[in-house]
Amino acid sequence: MNMSVMCRLFPLMAGILLLTGCTKSPSETATRDLFAMDTYMTMKVTAPGAEMLLTEAADRIGSLEETLSVTLPDSDVARINAADGAPVTVSADTAVILQKALDIGDTSGGALDITLYPVLRTWGFTTDEMHVPDQETITDLLQHVDHSQVELSGNAVRLPENMQLDLGALAKGYTGDAVMQLFRNGGAASAIISLGGNVQTLGSRPDGTPWQVGVTDPFSPSETMCILSVEDKAVITSGNYERYFTDENGSRWWHILDPADGYPADNGLVSVTVVGEEGLYCDALSTALFVEGTEQAQIHWRQAQDFEMLLVTEDGRILLTEGLSDCFTNCSSYPVEVITRA
Ligand code: AMP
Ligand code: MG
């Protein structure tokens, strides 16, 4: 089968692959779909007792949602937000995510800022009542956005009064890591999960060939733009097509905001895909790099040395870091440029 046919068939094949049930070999392969964290999720694992592992994974996802959701009143995040400046003890999961969020907040120069939540809420991105807020409201709310004021010491978190936070930019990456850990502990050699735009893989496909992960075309989200051939990697995308609305003047506004001005980040990119070992890191980075934009994202990549990325620019170019060039198949007509270390 030639590549262009493969690209066209890819979404279909992926659907069929994920829908097929058990095949008996030394271990069994099982799949499950679920809806959690406001996202459609699909898991496929090959392991002894695969069905049981999937049930454990679904339970783990459910309990992480209860811990990390900004809207469930007993979650760690909701308790932090309601504490009015008092310290709150959180789970180990929350502490790990918070630490990563603060680290990437620093390394991205504040492009990732979990304390942006009040601004996101006023845009309605957290509730579905999306609208353009007035400038004064944004300016007021931005005065209380500053991730460097979050105090984290072990499992104790303190947020200054009148600040609120949300882990939506990186919670699904952590959730993917937790599921992969559970699969590994259960003896799985091969697994793939998709949590919305986040794909994470364990090992290779059961036949020993690499996983083929489709990256969505941000200009035509029902199409696959390219395929990345990976093993043991997280492939995590942030894009302006995932959650957006169009106002009465026809302007489009999307869910990833620039903490510098409180408006949707508009720094030359329409999507960012990060490939690396850890879902949490890649998820935090995908959002941060989207905000940083075309130039700064490349500077960040050269400094970090521990991830690869694929940027799609608003003028329709694919910029690919050199570590991905061997595992990349273009399914689109967009020109490709390779970003090198030099
Ligand atoms: P992702 O799809 O991983 O890029 O995450 C996007 C989500 O992160 C949004 O829906 C918001 O909840 C949140 N978010 C948006 N902009 C930012 C930002 N600059 N820093 C932190 N979180 C953000
Ligand atoms: Mg993210």
CSV table of C-alpha atoms and ligand atoms in Angstrom, one decimal:
chain,number,residue,atom,x,y,z
A,1,MET,CA,0.0,0.0,0.0
A,2,ASN,CA,1.5,3.4,-0.9
A,3,MET,CA,1.8,6.1,1.7
A,4,SER,CA,-0.9,8.4,0.4
A,5,VAL,CA,-3.5,5.6,0.5
A,6,MET,CA,-2.2,4.7,3.9
A,7,CYS,CA,-2.7,8.3,5.1
A,8,ARG,CA,-6.2,8.4,3.8
A,9,LEU,CA,-7.1,5.1,5.3
A,10,PHE,CA,-5.3,5.8,8.6
A,11,PRO,CA,-8.3,7.2,10.6
A,12,LEU,CA,-10.4,4.3,9.4
A,13,MET,CA,-7.8,1.7,10.2
A,14,ALA,CA,-7.2,3.3,13.6
A,15,GLY,CA,-10.9,3.1,14.4
A,16,ILE,CA,-11.1,-0.6,13.3
A,17,LEU,CA,-7.9,-1.5,15.2
A,18,LEU,CA,-9.3,0.1,18.4
A,19,LEU,CA,-12.7,-1.6,18.0
A,20,THR,CA,-11.5,-5.1,17.4
A,21,GLY,CA,-11.8,-7.3,20.5
A,22,CYS,CA,-9.6,-9.9,21.9
A,23,THR,CA,-7.1,-12.1,20.1
A,24,LYS,CA,-5.6,-15.0,22.0
A,25,SER,CA,-1.9,-15.4,22.0
A,26,PRO,CA,0.5,-15.7,25.0
A,27,SER,CA,-1.3,-12.7,26.3
A,28,GLU,CA,-4.6,-11.2,25.1
A,29,THR,CA,-5.4,-7.8,23.5
A,30,ALA,CA,-8.3,-5.8,24.7
A,31,THR,CA,-9.7,-2.4,24.0
A,32,ARG,CA,-12.0,0.0,25.9
A,33,ASP,CA,-13.5,3.4,25.2
A,34,LEU,CA,-14.6,5.8,27.9
A,35,PHE,CA,-15.5,9.4,28.5
A,36,ALA,CA,-13.8,11.1,31.3
A,37,MET,CA,-12.1,14.5,32.0
A,38,ASP,CA,-14.4,15.9,29.3
A,39,THR,CA,-12.7,13.8,26.7
A,40,TYR,CA,-13.3,10.6,24.7
A,41,MET,CA,-10.6,8.1,25.6
A,42,THR,CA,-9.5,4.9,24.0
A,43,MET,CA,-7.2,2.3,25.4
A,44,LYS,CA,-5.7,-0.8,23.9
A,45,VAL,CA,-3.4,-3.2,25.7
A,46,THR,CA,-1.8,-6.5,25.1
A,47,ALA,CA,-1.1,-8.3,28.4
A,48,PRO,CA,-2.1,-11.3,30.4
A,49,GLY,CA,-5.5,-10.3,32.0
A,50,ALA,CA,-5.9,-7.4,29.6
A,51,GLU,CA,-9.6,-6.8,30.5
A,52,MET,CA,-8.8,-6.6,34.1
A,53,LEU,CA,-6.0,-4.1,33.5
A,54,LEU,CA,-8.4,-1.9,31.5
A,55,THR,CA,-10.9,-1.9,34.4
A,56,GLU,CA,-8.1,-0.9,36.7
A,57,ALA,CA,-7.0,1.8,34.3
A,58,ALA,CA,-10.6,3.1,34.0
A,59,ASP,CA,-10.8,3.2,37.9
A,60,ARG,CA,-7.5,5.1,38.1
A,61,ILE,CA,-8.7,7.6,35.5
A,62,GLY,CA,-11.9,8.1,37.4
A,63,SER,CA,-10.1,8.7,40.7
A,64,LEU,CA,-7.6,11.1,39.0
A,65,GLU,CA,-10.5,13.1,37.6
A,66,GLU,CA,-12.0,13.4,41.1
A,67,THR,CA,-8.7,14.6,42.4
A,68,LEU,CA,-7.8,17.0,39.6
A,69,SER,CA,-11.0,18.4,38.3
A,70,VAL,CA,-11.4,22.2,38.8
A,71,THR,CA,-15.2,21.8,39.0
A,72,LEU,CA,-15.8,18.9,41.4
A,73,PRO,CA,-16.0,20.6,44.8
A,74,ASP,CA,-14.0,17.9,46.7
A,75,SER,CA,-11.1,17.8,44.3
A,76,ASP,CA,-7.6,18.8,45.4
A,77,VAL,CA,-7.8,21.7,42.9
A,78,ALA,CA,-11.1,22.9,44.1
A,79,ARG,CA,-9.9,22.8,47.7
A,80,ILE,CA,-6.8,24.8,46.8
A,81,ASN,CA,-9.0,27.4,45.1
A,82,ALA,CA,-11.4,27.6,48.0
A,83,ALA,CA,-8.8,27.9,50.7
A,84,ASP,CA,-8.5,31.7,50.7
A,85,GLY,CA,-4.8,31.7,51.2
A,86,ALA,CA,-4.6,28.9,53.7
A,87,PRO,CA,-2.3,25.9,53.1
A,88,VAL,CA,-4.0,22.7,51.7
A,89,THR,CA,-2.7,19.2,51.8
A,90,VAL,CA,-3.0,17.4,48.5
A,91,SER,CA,-2.4,13.9,47.1
A,92,ALA,CA,1.0,12.8,45.8
A,93,ASP,CA,-0.5,12.9,42.2
A,94,THR,CA,-1.5,16.6,42.5
A,95,ALA,CA,1.9,17.5,44.1
A,96,VAL,CA,3.8,15.9,41.2
A,97,ILE,CA,1.7,17.7,38.6
A,98,LEU,CA,1.9,21.0,40.4
A,99,GLN,CA,5.7,20.8,40.6
A,100,LYS,CA,5.9,20.1,36.8
A,101,ALA,CA,3.5,22.9,36.1
A,102,LEU,CA,5.6,25.4,38.1
A,103,ASP,CA,8.9,24.1,36.5
A,104,ILE,CA,7.6,24.5,33.0
A,105,GLY,CA,6.0,27.8,34.0
A,106,ASP,CA,9.5,28.9,34.7
A,107,THR,CA,11.3,27.4,31.7
A,108,SER,CA,8.7,28.8,29.3
A,109,GLY,CA,9.0,32.3,30.8
A,110,GLY,CA,5.4,32.2,32.1
A,111,ALA,CA,3.8,30.9,28.8
A,112,LEU,CA,2.4,28.1,30.9
A,113,ASP,CA,0.6,29.6,33.9
A,114,ILE,CA,-1.8,27.5,35.9
A,115,THR,CA,-3.1,30.5,37.7
A,116,LEU,CA,-4.7,31.8,34.5
A,117,TYR,CA,-7.9,29.9,35.4
A,118,PRO,CA,-10.0,33.0,36.3
A,119,VAL,CA,-9.2,34.5,32.9
A,120,LEU,CA,-10.1,31.2,31.2
A,121,ARG,CA,-13.3,31.0,33.1
A,122,THR,CA,-14.4,34.5,32.1
A,123,TRP,CA,-13.9,33.6,28.5
A,124,GLY,CA,-16.2,30.7,29.2
A,125,PHE,CA,-13.8,28.0,28.0
A,126,THR,CA,-14.4,26.0,31.2
A,127,THR,CA,-18.2,26.1,31.0
A,128,ASP,CA,-19.2,26.2,27.3
A,129,GLU,CA,-20.7,29.7,27.5
A,130,MET,CA,-17.9,31.2,25.4
A,131,HIS,CA,-17.8,34.9,24.7
A,132,VAL,CA,-15.2,37.7,24.3
A,133,PRO,CA,-14.9,39.4,27.7
A,134,ASP,CA,-14.4,43.2,27.9
A,135,GLN,CA,-10.9,44.5,28.2
A,136,GLU,CA,-11.4,45.8,31.7
A,137,THR,CA,-12.4,42.4,33.0
A,138,ILE,CA,-9.3,40.8,31.5
A,139,THR,CA,-7.0,43.5,32.8
A,140,ASP,CA,-8.4,43.1,36.3
A,141,LEU,CA,-8.2,39.4,36.4
A,142,LEU,CA,-4.7,39.3,35.0
A,143,GLN,CA,-3.5,41.2,38.1
A,144,HIS,CA,-4.0,37.9,40.0
A,145,VAL,CA,-2.2,35.6,37.5
A,146,ASP,CA,1.3,34.7,38.5
A,147,HIS,CA,2.4,31.0,38.8
A,148,SER,CA,5.5,32.1,40.8
A,149,GLN,CA,3.2,32.9,43.7
A,150,VAL,CA,2.1,29.3,44.1
A,151,GLU,CA,3.9,27.8,47.1
A,152,LEU,CA,4.5,24.1,47.0
A,153,SER,CA,6.3,22.3,49.8
A,154,GLY,CA,6.0,18.5,49.8
A,155,ASN,CA,2.3,17.9,49.7
A,156,ALA,CA,1.3,21.3,51.0
A,157,VAL,CA,0.1,23.9,48.6
A,158,ARG,CA,-0.7,27.6,49.3
A,159,LEU,CA,-2.2,30.0,46.9
A,160,PRO,CA,-2.5,33.7,47.7
A,161,GLU,CA,-6.0,34.9,48.3
A,162,ASN,CA,-7.9,35.9,45.1
A,163,MET,CA,-5.8,33.6,43.0
A,164,GLN,CA,-7.1,30.3,41.5
A,165,LEU,CA,-5.5,27.5,39.5
A,166,ASP,CA,-6.4,24.8,37.1
A,167,LEU,CA,-4.3,21.8,35.8
A,168,GLY,CA,-6.2,21.3,32.5
A,169,ALA,CA,-3.1,22.0,30.4
A,170,LEU,CA,-1.2,19.0,31.8
A,171,ALA,CA,-3.6,16.7,33.8
A,172,LYS,CA,-4.3,14.4,30.9
A,173,GLY,CA,-0.6,13.8,30.2
A,174,TYR,CA,-0.1,12.8,33.8
A,175,THR,CA,-3.2,10.5,33.6
A,176,GLY,CA,-1.6,8.8,30.5
A,177,ASP,CA,1.6,8.2,32.5
A,178,ALA,CA,-0.4,6.7,35.4
A,179,VAL,CA,-2.2,4.4,33.0
A,180,MET,CA,1.0,3.3,31.3
A,181,GLN,CA,2.6,2.6,34.7
A,182,LEU,CA,-0.4,0.5,35.6
A,183,PHE,CA,-0.1,-1.4,32.3
A,184,ARG,CA,3.7,-1.9,32.8
A,185,ASN,CA,3.2,-3.2,36.4
A,186,GLY,CA,0.6,-5.6,35.0
A,187,GLY,CA,3.1,-7.1,32.6
A,188,ALA,CA,1.9,-5.4,29.4
A,189,ALA,CA,4.5,-5.3,26.6
A,190,SER,CA,2.3,-3.4,24.2
A,191,ALA,CA,-0.3,-0.7,24.6
A,192,ILE,CA,-1.6,2.5,23.1
A,193,ILE,CA,-4.0,5.0,24.6
A,194,SER,CA,-5.6,8.1,23.2
A,195,LEU,CA,-6.9,10.7,25.7
A,196,GLY,CA,-8.3,13.4,23.3
A,197,GLY,CA,-5.3,14.7,21.4
A,198,ASN,CA,-2.9,12.9,23.7
A,199,VAL,CA,-1.5,9.6,22.5
A,200,GLN,CA,0.8,7.5,24.6
A,201,THR,CA,2.4,4.2,23.6
A,202,LEU,CA,4.0,1.3,25.4
A,203,GLY,CA,6.5,-0.8,23.5
A,204,SER,CA,5.7,-1.5,19.9
A,205,ARG,CA,2.6,-3.0,18.2
A,206,PRO,CA,2.0,-6.7,19.1
A,207,ASP,CA,3.6,-7.7,15.7
A,208,GLY,CA,6.8,-5.9,16.7
A,209,THR,CA,6.4,-2.9,14.3
A,210,PRO,CA,6.3,0.7,15.7
A,211,TRP,CA,3.0,2.4,16.5
A,212,GLN,CA,1.7,4.7,13.8
A,213,VAL,CA,0.3,7.8,15.5
A,214,GLY,CA,-1.7,10.1,13.3
A,215,VAL,CA,-1.4,13.9,13.9
A,216,THR,CA,-4.6,15.9,13.1
A,217,ASP,CA,-4.6,18.5,10.4
A,218,PRO,CA,-5.3,21.7,12.3
A,219,PHE,CA,-6.8,23.3,9.2
A,220,SER,CA,-9.1,20.3,8.6
A,221,PRO,CA,-9.4,18.4,11.9
A,222,SER,CA,-11.2,15.4,10.4
A,223,GLU,CA,-8.1,14.6,8.4
A,224,THR,CA,-4.8,13.1,9.4
A,225,MET,CA,-1.9,15.6,8.5
A,226,CYS,CA,1.0,13.2,9.1
A,227,ILE,CA,1.9,10.0,10.8
A,228,LEU,CA,4.6,9.5,13.4
A,229,SER,CA,6.1,6.1,13.8
A,230,VAL,CA,7.0,5.7,17.5
A,231,GLU,CA,7.7,3.2,20.3
A,232,ASP,CA,7.5,3.9,24.0
A,233,LYS,CA,6.6,7.6,23.4
A,234,ALA,CA,4.0,10.2,24.3
A,235,VAL,CA,2.7,12.2,21.3
A,236,ILE,CA,0.8,15.1,22.6
A,237,THR,CA,-0.8,17.9,20.6
A,238,SER,CA,-2.2,21.3,21.5
A,239,GLY,CA,-4.1,23.1,18.8
A,240,ASN,CA,-6.4,26.0,18.2
A,241,TYR,CA,-9.0,23.8,16.6
A,242,GLU,CA,-9.7,21.8,19.7
A,243,ARG,CA,-11.9,24.2,21.6
A,244,TYR,CA,-12.9,27.5,20.0
A,245,PHE,CA,-15.8,29.8,19.1
A,246,THR,CA,-16.5,32.3,16.4
A,247,ASP,CA,-17.9,35.7,17.4
A,248,GLU,CA,-20.5,37.7,15.5
A,249,ASN,CA,-17.8,39.4,13.5
A,250,GLY,CA,-16.4,36.1,12.3
A,251,SER,CA,-13.3,36.2,14.5
A,252,ARG,CA,-12.1,33.0,15.9
A,253,TRP,CA,-11.1,32.6,19.6
A,254,TRP,CA,-9.5,29.5,21.0
A,255,HIS,CA,-8.9,28.0,24.4
A,256,ILE,CA,-5.1,28.4,24.8
A,257,LEU,CA,-4.5,31.9,26.2
A,258,ASP,CA,-1.4,34.0,26.4
A,259,PRO,CA,-0.8,35.0,30.0
A,260,ALA,CA,0.9,38.1,28.7
A,261,ASP,CA,-2.4,39.7,27.6
A,262,GLY,CA,-5.2,37.2,28.5
A,263,TYR,CA,-6.2,36.7,24.8
A,264,PRO,CA,-5.9,33.5,22.8
A,265,ALA,CA,-2.2,32.9,22.0
A,266,ASP,CA,-1.6,34.1,18.5
A,267,ASN,CA,2.1,33.8,18.0
A,268,GLY,CA,2.3,32.1,14.6
A,269,LEU,CA,1.2,28.6,15.4
A,270,VAL,CA,-2.0,26.6,14.9
A,271,SER,CA,-0.8,23.4,16.5
A,272,VAL,CA,2.1,22.0,18.4
A,273,THR,CA,2.9,18.3,18.8
A,274,VAL,CA,5.5,17.2,21.4
A,275,VAL,CA,7.1,13.8,21.4
A,276,GLY,CA,8.9,12.5,24.4
A,277,GLU,CA,9.2,9.9,27.2
A,278,GLU,CA,6.8,11.4,29.7
A,279,GLY,CA,3.2,12.4,29.1
A,280,LEU,CA,3.1,15.0,31.9
A,281,TYR,CA,6.2,16.8,30.5
A,282,CYS,CA,5.0,16.6,26.9
A,283,ASP,CA,1.5,17.9,27.8
A,284,ALA,CA,2.8,20.8,29.8
A,285,LEU,CA,5.2,21.6,26.9
A,286,SER,CA,2.6,21.4,24.2
A,287,THR,CA,0.6,24.1,25.8
A,288,ALA,CA,3.6,26.2,26.7
A,289,LEU,CA,5.2,26.0,23.2
A,290,PHE,CA,1.9,26.9,21.6
A,291,VAL,CA,1.9,30.1,23.6
A,292,GLU,CA,5.6,30.8,23.0
A,293,GLY,CA,5.1,30.7,19.3
A,294,THR,CA,7.1,29.8,16.2
A,295,GLU,CA,10.5,31.5,17.1
A,296,GLN,CA,10.6,31.0,20.9
A,297,ALA,CA,9.5,27.4,20.7
A,298,GLN,CA,12.6,26.6,18.6
A,299,ILE,CA,14.8,28.4,21.1
A,300,HIS,CA,13.1,26.4,23.9
A,301,TRP,CA,13.7,23.1,22.0
A,302,ARG,CA,17.4,23.9,21.5
A,303,GLN,CA,17.9,24.6,25.2
A,304,ALA,CA,15.9,21.7,26.5
A,305,GLN,CA,17.4,18.7,24.5
A,306,ASP,CA,14.9,16.3,25.9
A,307,PHE,CA,11.9,16.3,23.6
A,308,GLU,CA,11.1,16.6,19.9
A,309,MET,CA,8.3,18.7,18.4
A,310,LEU,CA,6.3,19.3,15.3
A,311,LEU,CA,4.9,22.8,14.8
A,312,VAL,CA,2.3,23.8,12.3
A,313,THR,CA,2.4,27.5,11.4
A,314,GLU,CA,-0.6,29.7,10.6
A,315,ASP,CA,0.7,30.0,7.0
A,316,GLY,CA,0.5,26.2,6.6
A,317,ARG,CA,4.1,25.0,7.1
A,318,ILE,CA,5.2,22.0,9.1
A,319,LEU,CA,8.3,22.6,11.1
A,320,LEU,CA,9.8,19.3,12.4
A,321,THR,CA,12.7,18.9,14.8
A,322,GLU,CA,15.5,16.7,13.4
A,323,GLY,CA,14.9,13.8,15.8
A,324,LEU,CA,11.5,13.2,14.1
A,325,SER,CA,12.5,13.2,10.5
A,326,ASP,CA,13.1,9.5,10.3
A,327,CYS,CA,9.7,8.6,11.8
A,328,PHE,CA,7.6,11.2,9.9
A,329,THR,CA,5.3,10.5,7.0
A,330,ASN,CA,3.6,13.5,5.5
A,331,CYS,CA,-0.1,12.9,4.4
A,332,SER,CA,-0.7,16.6,3.5
A,333,SER,CA,0.5,19.0,0.9
A,334,TYR,CA,2.0,21.3,3.5
A,335,PRO,CA,5.7,22.0,3.0
A,336,VAL,CA,8.1,20.5,5.6
A,337,GLU,CA,11.1,22.3,7.1
A,338,VAL,CA,13.5,20.5,9.5
A,339,ILE,CA,14.6,22.3,12.6
A,340,THR,CA,18.2,21.5,13.5
A,341,ARG,CA,20.3,22.0,16.7
A,342,ALA,CA,22.8,24.3,15.0
B,1,AMP,P1,-3.8,21.6,26.1
B,1,AMP,O1,-4.9,21.1,25.3
B,1,AMP,O2,-3.0,20.6,26.8
B,1,AMP,O3,-3.0,22.6,25.4
B,1,AMP,O4,-4.5,22.4,27.3
B,1,AMP,C1,-5.3,23.5,27.1
B,1,AMP,C2,-6.0,23.8,28.4
B,1,AMP,O5,-5.1,24.4,29.3
B,1,AMP,C3,-7.1,24.9,28.1
B,1,AMP,O6,-8.3,24.3,27.8
B,1,AMP,C4,-7.1,25.6,29.5
B,1,AMP,O7,-7.9,24.9,30.4
B,1,AMP,C5,-5.7,25.6,29.9
B,1,AMP,N1,-4.9,26.7,29.5
B,1,AMP,C6,-5.0,27.5,28.4
B,1,AMP,N2,-4.0,28.4,28.3
B,1,AMP,C7,-3.2,28.1,29.3
B,1,AMP,C8,-1.9,28.7,29.7
B,1,AMP,N3,-1.3,29.7,29.0
B,1,AMP,N4,-1.3,28.1,30.8
B,1,AMP,C9,-1.9,27.2,31.5
B,1,AMP,N5,-3.1,26.6,31.1
B,1,AMP,C10,-3.7,27.1,30.0
B,2,MG,MG,-1.0,20.5,27.3
